[in-house]
Amino acid sequence: MPPAHVKHVAVSRLPRRWLFIGAYLLLLVCSWVFQRFFESTPEAPPQEIRLVNVGSPKGSSLPVVVIPRLPDVGDDHTLSKELIVQSNGAVYRMTWPAAYFQKLRADSSAHDIAEDLIRQLPQGRVHLVGEGMGGVVALEVASVHPERVASLSFVSSPGAQEYTVLGNAVANKFVYFFHHAAFVLVDNLTPHFGLANRLHMNRAYSSVLFDTDLTQSSEKLAKWAGPSLLIHGADDWVTPADAARYSAKLMPQAELEIMDGGRTFSDEIEKQAVVKILKFHSKVESNQAAVRPASTSVVGSYPELVNSGGARYWILLLVIIVCTFVAEDPTCLACGLLVSQGVIDFTSAALACTAGIFIGDMVLYALGRTLGRDALHYAPLKWIVKEHQIDQMAGWFSSPRGMLVIVSSRFIPASRVPTFITAGLLRLSLPRLGALLFTAALVWTPVLMWLGYTFGPPFMEQFPHYKKYAAWIIIGSLAGIWFLTHWVLPALTWRGRRELVMKFRRLTRPTLWSNAFLYLPIRIGILLTSIRLWSLTAFASANPGFGRMGGFIGDEKSALLEHFESDPRTCPTLRLLAEDSNEARVASARAFAGKHGFALILKPEIAEDGAGLRIIQGDEALVAALQNCTEDWVLQPRLPGREFEVVWRRAPGSANGLLMAVVEKRNVTVVGNGTRALEELIHADDIAINRAELYLHLHSRHLTEIPAAGESVILNPTGSYAHGADCVYRPDLVTDALRDSVTAYCRQFPGLHYARLDLRAVDEQELSAGKFRVTEIGGCCHVSSVVRDTSLGVWNAYPIMWRQVRLCLQAGADNLRLGVRPVPLTFVLTRWSQARSRSDTFAIVDRT
């Protein structure tokens, strides 16, 4: 039965991230329910566009229809208000609900809006005034039904794509894609209870930019022969004044007005714009406005583009530099495309990319030099860089080719961030390093730009035919870039090809998959069976009184072993408490080492899969490891022999036990030849390559060392699979002697009904004879590692594992029926989370 104090565990004991995640998910569900069921009221915004009459006619002038720049701009629309006051004709304003726009198809949004708008236009011809993206709708109406449009007035409208954002329809789609993705994430992953939908800058706003098709804007402008007026802000940085000037070239009949202001105008400038619009309407109605002669061809070549200049030039360079901080290689490819379109010259784009990449590299160097190694333990660096990568890079830098490693990292995917941070940690010479990094960026950038310059235009020619699949094309392009940099480019080197072998095997061999994925069916089975038994912690009752949770993940290791400490087969164990002083811990540990000798195993009381384990080779390392402890530790001698794992079970009330599985943990070794470094030996070995990333992690401080000819190097420091051991299912080792010996050992604790024991034996014969030492015991739901045996296969291993879990759960259910008090779920979650969420990795062993 669990200790009495277990029942008093409160929810506050749960890790804060669990409470935060639970509260966040609850709010997210409540937000979704509120928006789904409570905001769908008759007063909700309309789902269709509407043409609202906001001003009665004061004379015989034609009606004016104002199309706002974005959905849901509200009623305080200055342009509409001024037109109401000054216009002699009726004034209409199109309401553009966000909900309407979101349901349109991305490839025909402007066309659909135009068709819906035309059906609501007043009889006869009208003046269309389009602001921002509203100008796109106005242009579409004029393209589809030119007979209904008396004139077009564009106020800060996009016009030709060559002068908008990056200056290319496809490149802009990439920018708008990430822009829209951010708003989609906010809309779906934040509990905003509908408030986000009421903001002007919301998901609908971003979808306007991404979904609206602007690839044929230049063609439609060139075909429009009616009166046109272009009003644009001189300081508009999103769509610069050059866009309006180029649109005026496409429509020679257009009147161009460049006014003071930026993206939006002040009230005073807005009033002046309205005066110009109404004056233009009067000229149209009196047939004084310019139109393009019918004899003028509308199919001829477009006016020549002018490379970006002035403020537009510097803004574009700034955009390129900022984009390199997010995605270096895609930005270089996009710049090559822009050069091919004549938006910017090759030299300027190359220098901007180089500058952005160099600045990013220097920032990483500065982070490493300023913050030090401790910064790797905090977000966001801990998500990007692993400490073993730093050790690995440090080993490379210490070699004669250290600086070459820095330069080559520019061309090796996923190695740049750890390389430059390590350079900062080691405080390498900044002038020399800066020169090398700048040179590497200057070499790499033109190559990528050339690829974009060469292959971008053919892609551009095909894009209009598939523009309705823009999102998928962008996603596919990003995936293609990732495949190129992570699979194709590495194949150019021997090391890269060996790493590709590792990646391919990890993808195609289920036994090499991660625990989270491989054990998922078993965990789902445990959850469903626990629900059927009406107790989510039924498994923790399989071993009443054995630890606090029946030996489940999160129980203290020493507390499970102390029940058997009188048995000579139990490995000697010393518990070192965090609450004791440094001096007391060191004194106890030294006395233990004096009795049992080195090497010693130091591991956390609460951990799983060897996390936090250290192999102590001497007194100095022992003292250093025990300084300023913040948790309890367990100290054991490192026993000789081979390691095995057995799963044992007996039914409650029964004296007989059953051995359900025996797994041998074999060492993985490489043999030196006197010329190859350890890293090369790992990559060259056909077995070690399966988990080369792990072995490079474990031996990151020794990768540049060259083992002597014939010297064997054991790659796994312990017999744990998490530490690199090879697991082999050995049913042939199950003998009556072994079963009886394990049963006699486990029966020393009467409440033990299910256990997994880590054993050490001299050899197979000794184990079969029942002669072993026990180094660790796990209880409830500690299944065997048979699923990691490649020769057995996953589908043959699952039934073996499930039988173990099923009998463990059955033992727990039987004990609950006998009156055993269940373990509180909050306590199980607390300890399980503590064991599974350690930030430290297992120790890297100094080889002797």
mmCIF file of C-alpha atoms in Angstrom, residues 329 393 396 404-420 444 485-486 489-490 493 495-496 499:
data_model
loop_
_atom_site.group_PDB
_atom_site.id
_atom_site.type_symbol
_atom_site.label_atom_id
_atom_site.label_comp_id
_atom_site.label_asym_id
_atom_site.label_seq_id
_atom_site.Cartn_x
_atom_site.Cartn_y
_atom_site.Cartn_z
ATOM 1 C CA ASP A 329 19.482 30.144 -48.682
ATOM 2 C CA MET A 393 33.101 21.726 -32.624
ATOM 3 C CA TRP A 396 37.539 20.236 -34.446
ATOM 4 C CA LEU A 404 38.836 25.405 -42.297
ATOM 5 C CA VAL A 405 35.992 23.879 -40.279
ATOM 6 C CA ILE A 406 34.540 27.353 -39.777
ATOM 7 C CA VAL A 407 34.623 28.120 -43.482
ATOM 8 C CA SER A 408 33.238 24.724 -44.492
ATOM 9 C CA SER A 409 30.305 25.086 -42.057
ATOM 10 C CA ARG A 410 28.914 27.727 -44.396
ATOM 11 C CA PHE A 411 28.285 24.920 -46.895
ATOM 12 C CA ILE A 412 27.143 22.203 -44.448
ATOM 13 C CA PRO A 413 23.455 22.327 -43.432
ATOM 14 C CA ALA A 414 22.621 22.490 -39.704
ATOM 15 C CA SER A 415 26.234 23.168 -38.693
ATOM 16 C CA ARG A 416 26.359 26.961 -38.885
ATOM 17 C CA VAL A 417 24.697 27.874 -35.586
ATOM 18 C CA PRO A 418 26.759 25.526 -33.357
ATOM 19 C CA THR A 419 29.940 26.429 -35.256
ATOM 20 C CA PHE A 420 29.668 30.177 -34.785
ATOM 21 C CA TRP A 444 28.376 31.041 -51.183
ATOM 22 C CA THR A 485 20.467 21.206 -48.531
ATOM 23 C CA HIS A 486 19.970 18.230 -46.190
ATOM 24 C CA LEU A 489 24.438 18.558 -50.942
ATOM 25 C CA PRO A 490 25.700 16.243 -48.142
ATOM 26 C CA THR A 493 31.257 14.332 -49.386
ATOM 27 C CA ARG A 495 31.053 12.040 -44.404
ATOM 28 C CA GLY A 496 27.815 13.417 -45.788
ATOM 29 C CA GLU A 499 25.265 10.493 -42.549
#
